[in-house]
Amino acid sequence: MDLEVSPTLTIPASELSWRFSRSSGPGGQHVNTSDSRVELSWSVADSTTLSDAQRQTLHTRLGRRLVGGTVTVTASERRSQLRNREIALSKLADLVSAGLAPDGPSRRSTKPTRGSDRRRLAAKEQRSETKRQRQRPSAE
């Protein structure tokens, strides 16, 4: 089952590595006997579907998530292994698409408006007056 990240990028199932273990959480005694927790790993470094530019982008953006060039997601939210597989696939797809998404527009700095400057100075004046009135009166 291939993972479609975007219309231009599909990760073949042969590059995905699955691991199953016992999950904690809801399920009663059933949870002690079934391997419903899912770990899905994908090697960014060894992937044949990525271009060099995409690989470099993922290495920089997912650097903290990568261990040895491999990204791993886990899912144990549901009692069913099948549902957890679907969740893990969607988590990996979201992670990779977010990592490959282009940067948003940079912030254009602006000057404060004349009105906001006036309000700021008026608030400072008010605060100054409040503190001045708290002082002990002069001896004169």
PDB file of C-alpha atoms in Angstrom:
ATOM      1  CA  MET A   1       0.000   0.000   0.000  1.00  0.00           C
ATOM      2  CA  ASP A   2       1.819   3.096  -1.297  1.00  0.00           C
ATOM      3  CA  LEU A   3       1.616   6.358   0.637  1.00  0.00           C
ATOM      4  CA  GLU A   4       0.519   9.366  -1.407  1.00  0.00           C
ATOM      5  CA  VAL A   5       1.986  12.476   0.221  1.00  0.00           C
ATOM      6  CA  SER A   6       1.055  14.887  -2.570  1.00  0.00           C
ATOM      7  CA  PRO A   7       0.019  14.545  -6.205  1.00  0.00           C
ATOM      8  CA  THR A   8       3.696  14.689  -7.196  1.00  0.00           C
ATOM      9  CA  LEU A   9       5.158  12.519  -4.409  1.00  0.00           C
ATOM     10  CA  THR A  10       4.207   8.936  -3.581  1.00  0.00           C
ATOM     11  CA  ILE A  11       6.267   6.801  -1.208  1.00  0.00           C
ATOM     12  CA  PRO A  12       6.268   3.161  -2.324  1.00  0.00           C
ATOM     13  CA  ALA A  13       5.329   0.550   0.262  1.00  0.00           C
ATOM     14  CA  SER A  14       8.723  -1.131  -0.182  1.00  0.00           C
ATOM     15  CA  GLU A  15      10.410   1.893   1.469  1.00  0.00           C
ATOM     16  CA  LEU A  16       8.137   1.821   4.533  1.00  0.00           C
ATOM     17  CA  SER A  17       9.107  -0.231   7.557  1.00  0.00           C
ATOM     18  CA  TRP A  18       6.458  -1.376  10.069  1.00  0.00           C
ATOM     19  CA  ARG A  19       6.909  -2.486  13.682  1.00  0.00           C
ATOM     20  CA  PHE A  20       4.186  -3.597  16.056  1.00  0.00           C
ATOM     21  CA  SER A  21       4.143  -3.804  19.837  1.00  0.00           C
ATOM     22  CA  ARG A  22       1.712  -3.940  22.715  1.00  0.00           C
ATOM     23  CA  SER A  23      -0.100  -0.717  23.346  1.00  0.00           C
ATOM     24  CA  SER A  24      -1.049   0.916  26.603  1.00  0.00           C
ATOM     25  CA  GLY A  25      -4.350   2.641  27.179  1.00  0.00           C
ATOM     26  CA  PRO A  26      -7.939   1.549  26.567  1.00  0.00           C
ATOM     27  CA  GLY A  27      -8.787  -2.002  25.670  1.00  0.00           C
ATOM     28  CA  GLY A  28      -8.985  -3.896  28.949  1.00  0.00           C
ATOM     29  CA  GLN A  29      -7.393  -7.332  28.924  1.00  0.00           C
ATOM     30  CA  HIS A  30      -7.429  -7.281  25.134  1.00  0.00           C
ATOM     31  CA  VAL A  31      -4.563  -4.771  25.218  1.00  0.00           C
ATOM     32  CA  ASN A  32      -2.315  -7.289  26.991  1.00  0.00           C
ATOM     33  CA  THR A  33      -2.605  -9.850  24.218  1.00  0.00           C
ATOM     34  CA  SER A  34      -2.608  -7.901  20.942  1.00  0.00           C
ATOM     35  CA  ASP A  35       0.104  -5.891  19.226  1.00  0.00           C
ATOM     36  CA  SER A  36      -1.946  -2.838  18.321  1.00  0.00           C
ATOM     37  CA  ARG A  37       0.725  -0.118  18.686  1.00  0.00           C
ATOM     38  CA  VAL A  38       2.240   0.762  15.308  1.00  0.00           C
ATOM     39  CA  GLU A  39       5.626   2.279  14.459  1.00  0.00           C
ATOM     40  CA  LEU A  40       6.106   3.394  10.875  1.00  0.00           C
ATOM     41  CA  SER A  41       9.627   4.263   9.692  1.00  0.00           C
ATOM     42  CA  TRP A  42      10.810   5.757   6.438  1.00  0.00           C
ATOM     43  CA  SER A  43      14.421   6.370   5.484  1.00  0.00           C
ATOM     44  CA  VAL A  44      14.723   9.830   3.989  1.00  0.00           C
ATOM     45  CA  ALA A  45      18.402   9.262   3.224  1.00  0.00           C
ATOM     46  CA  ASP A  46      17.838   6.047   1.232  1.00  0.00           C
ATOM     47  CA  SER A  47      14.599   7.009  -0.525  1.00  0.00           C
ATOM     48  CA  THR A  48      14.580   6.729  -4.311  1.00  0.00           C
ATOM     49  CA  THR A  49      11.459   8.862  -4.752  1.00  0.00           C
ATOM     50  CA  LEU A  50      12.991  12.107  -3.469  1.00  0.00           C
ATOM     51  CA  SER A  51      15.094  14.500  -5.507  1.00  0.00           C
ATOM     52  CA  ASP A  52      18.314  15.784  -3.960  1.00  0.00           C
ATOM     53  CA  ALA A  53      16.695  19.174  -3.271  1.00  0.00           C
ATOM     54  CA  GLN A  54      13.728  17.538  -1.517  1.00  0.00           C
ATOM     55  CA  ARG A  55      16.043  15.308   0.519  1.00  0.00           C
ATOM     56  CA  GLN A  56      18.089  18.327   1.619  1.00  0.00           C
ATOM     57  CA  THR A  57      14.935  20.265   2.540  1.00  0.00           C
ATOM     58  CA  LEU A  58      13.628  17.380   4.644  1.00  0.00           C
ATOM     59  CA  HIS A  59      17.000  16.985   6.373  1.00  0.00           C
ATOM     60  CA  THR A  60      17.010  20.641   7.394  1.00  0.00           C
ATOM     61  CA  ARG A  61      13.355  20.894   8.407  1.00  0.00           C
ATOM     62  CA  LEU A  62      12.966  17.491  10.076  1.00  0.00           C
ATOM     63  CA  GLY A  63      16.502  17.398  11.472  1.00  0.00           C
ATOM     64  CA  ARG A  64      15.366  16.862  15.056  1.00  0.00           C
ATOM     65  CA  ARG A  65      12.920  14.115  14.066  1.00  0.00           C
ATOM     66  CA  LEU A  66      15.453  12.192  11.979  1.00  0.00           C
ATOM     67  CA  VAL A  67      17.530   9.465  13.597  1.00  0.00           C
ATOM     68  CA  GLY A  68      20.179   8.194  11.230  1.00  0.00           C
ATOM     69  CA  GLY A  69      18.304   9.645   8.271  1.00  0.00           C
ATOM     70  CA  THR A  70      15.087   7.834   9.229  1.00  0.00           C
ATOM     71  CA  VAL A  71      11.850   9.404  10.399  1.00  0.00           C
ATOM     72  CA  THR A  72       9.574   7.342  12.661  1.00  0.00           C
ATOM     73  CA  VAL A  73       5.957   7.960  13.680  1.00  0.00           C
ATOM     74  CA  THR A  74       3.935   5.961  16.177  1.00  0.00           C
ATOM     75  CA  ALA A  75       0.218   5.451  16.624  1.00  0.00           C
ATOM     76  CA  SER A  76      -1.543   3.773  19.509  1.00  0.00           C
ATOM     77  CA  GLU A  77      -4.713   5.853  19.733  1.00  0.00           C
ATOM     78  CA  ARG A  78      -7.120   3.079  18.676  1.00  0.00           C
ATOM     79  CA  ARG A  79      -7.661  -0.488  19.840  1.00  0.00           C
ATOM     80  CA  SER A  80      -7.381  -1.863  16.329  1.00  0.00           C
ATOM     81  CA  GLN A  81      -4.007  -2.346  14.648  1.00  0.00           C
ATOM     82  CA  LEU A  82      -5.578  -1.583  11.279  1.00  0.00           C
ATOM     83  CA  ARG A  83      -6.874   1.814  12.463  1.00  0.00           C
ATOM     84  CA  ASN A  84      -3.482   2.591  14.013  1.00  0.00           C
ATOM     85  CA  ARG A  85      -1.823   1.737  10.684  1.00  0.00           C
ATOM     86  CA  GLU A  86      -4.070   4.238   8.924  1.00  0.00           C
ATOM     87  CA  ILE A  87      -3.324   6.884  11.556  1.00  0.00           C
ATOM     88  CA  ALA A  88       0.436   6.293  11.266  1.00  0.00           C
ATOM     89  CA  LEU A  89       0.264   6.613   7.477  1.00  0.00           C
ATOM     90  CA  SER A  90      -1.612   9.893   7.701  1.00  0.00           C
ATOM     91  CA  LYS A  91       0.812  11.205  10.351  1.00  0.00           C
ATOM     92  CA  LEU A  92       3.796  10.418   8.132  1.00  0.00           C
ATOM     93  CA  ALA A  93       2.119  11.969   5.088  1.00  0.00           C
ATOM     94  CA  ASP A  94       1.336  15.150   7.047  1.00  0.00           C
ATOM     95  CA  LEU A  95       4.879  15.329   8.411  1.00  0.00           C
ATOM     96  CA  VAL A  96       6.521  14.923   5.010  1.00  0.00           C
ATOM     97  CA  SER A  97       4.154  17.330   3.242  1.00  0.00           C
ATOM     98  CA  ALA A  98       4.735  19.956   5.951  1.00  0.00           C
ATOM     99  CA  GLY A  99       8.477  19.427   5.608  1.00  0.00           C
ATOM    100  CA  LEU A 100       8.353  19.918   1.846  1.00  0.00           C
ATOM    101  CA  ALA A 101       5.914  22.851   1.891  1.00  0.00           C
ATOM    102  CA  PRO A 102       7.410  26.131   0.664  1.00  0.00           C
ATOM    103  CA  ASP A 103       8.188  28.883   3.148  1.00  0.00           C
ATOM    104  CA  GLY A 104       5.469  31.424   3.742  1.00  0.00           C
ATOM    105  CA  PRO A 105       5.965  35.061   2.868  1.00  0.00           C
ATOM    106  CA  SER A 106       8.400  36.901   5.094  1.00  0.00           C
ATOM    107  CA  ARG A 107       7.101  39.621   7.364  1.00  0.00           C
ATOM    108  CA  ARG A 108       7.269  43.136   5.987  1.00  0.00           C
ATOM    109  CA  SER A 109       8.110  45.518   8.817  1.00  0.00           C
ATOM    110  CA  THR A 110       5.971  48.642   9.156  1.00  0.00           C
ATOM    111  CA  LYS A 111       6.010  51.828  11.214  1.00  0.00           C
ATOM    112  CA  PRO A 112       3.561  52.251  14.084  1.00  0.00           C
ATOM    113  CA  THR A 113       0.631  54.487  13.180  1.00  0.00           C
ATOM    114  CA  ARG A 114       0.419  58.025  14.522  1.00  0.00           C
ATOM    115  CA  GLY A 115      -2.652  57.095  16.587  1.00  0.00           C
ATOM    116  CA  SER A 116      -0.956  54.078  18.207  1.00  0.00           C
ATOM    117  CA  ASP A 117       2.038  56.293  19.056  1.00  0.00           C
ATOM    118  CA  ARG A 118      -0.272  58.855  20.697  1.00  0.00           C
ATOM    119  CA  ARG A 119      -2.098  56.152  22.681  1.00  0.00           C
ATOM    120  CA  ARG A 120       1.193  54.662  23.859  1.00  0.00           C
ATOM    121  CA  LEU A 121       2.521  58.029  25.022  1.00  0.00           C
ATOM    122  CA  ALA A 122      -0.789  58.878  26.725  1.00  0.00           C
ATOM    123  CA  ALA A 123      -0.702  55.562  28.607  1.00  0.00           C
ATOM    124  CA  LYS A 124       2.882  56.245  29.690  1.00  0.00           C
ATOM    125  CA  GLU A 125       1.909  59.722  30.894  1.00  0.00           C
ATOM    126  CA  GLN A 126      -1.032  58.273  32.852  1.00  0.00           C
ATOM    127  CA  ARG A 127       1.177  55.628  34.471  1.00  0.00           C
ATOM    128  CA  SER A 128       3.770  58.273  35.343  1.00  0.00           C
ATOM    129  CA  GLU A 129       1.094  60.439  36.971  1.00  0.00           C
ATOM    130  CA  THR A 130      -0.211  57.476  38.995  1.00  0.00           C
ATOM    131  CA  LYS A 131       3.284  56.737  40.326  1.00  0.00           C
ATOM    132  CA  ARG A 132       3.954  60.424  41.021  1.00  0.00           C
ATOM    133  CA  GLN A 133       0.819  60.612  43.203  1.00  0.00           C
ATOM    134  CA  ARG A 134       1.989  57.630  45.284  1.00  0.00           C
ATOM    135  CA  GLN A 135       5.103  59.498  46.400  1.00  0.00           C
ATOM    136  CA  ARG A 136       5.356  61.167  49.769  1.00  0.00           C
ATOM    137  CA  PRO A 137       4.607  64.909  49.525  1.00  0.00           C
ATOM    138  CA  SER A 138       7.541  67.272  49.706  1.00  0.00           C
ATOM    139  CA  ALA A 139       8.443  68.962  53.038  1.00  0.00           C
ATOM    140  CA  GLU A 140       7.573  72.476  51.815  1.00  0.00           C
TER     141      GLU A 140
END
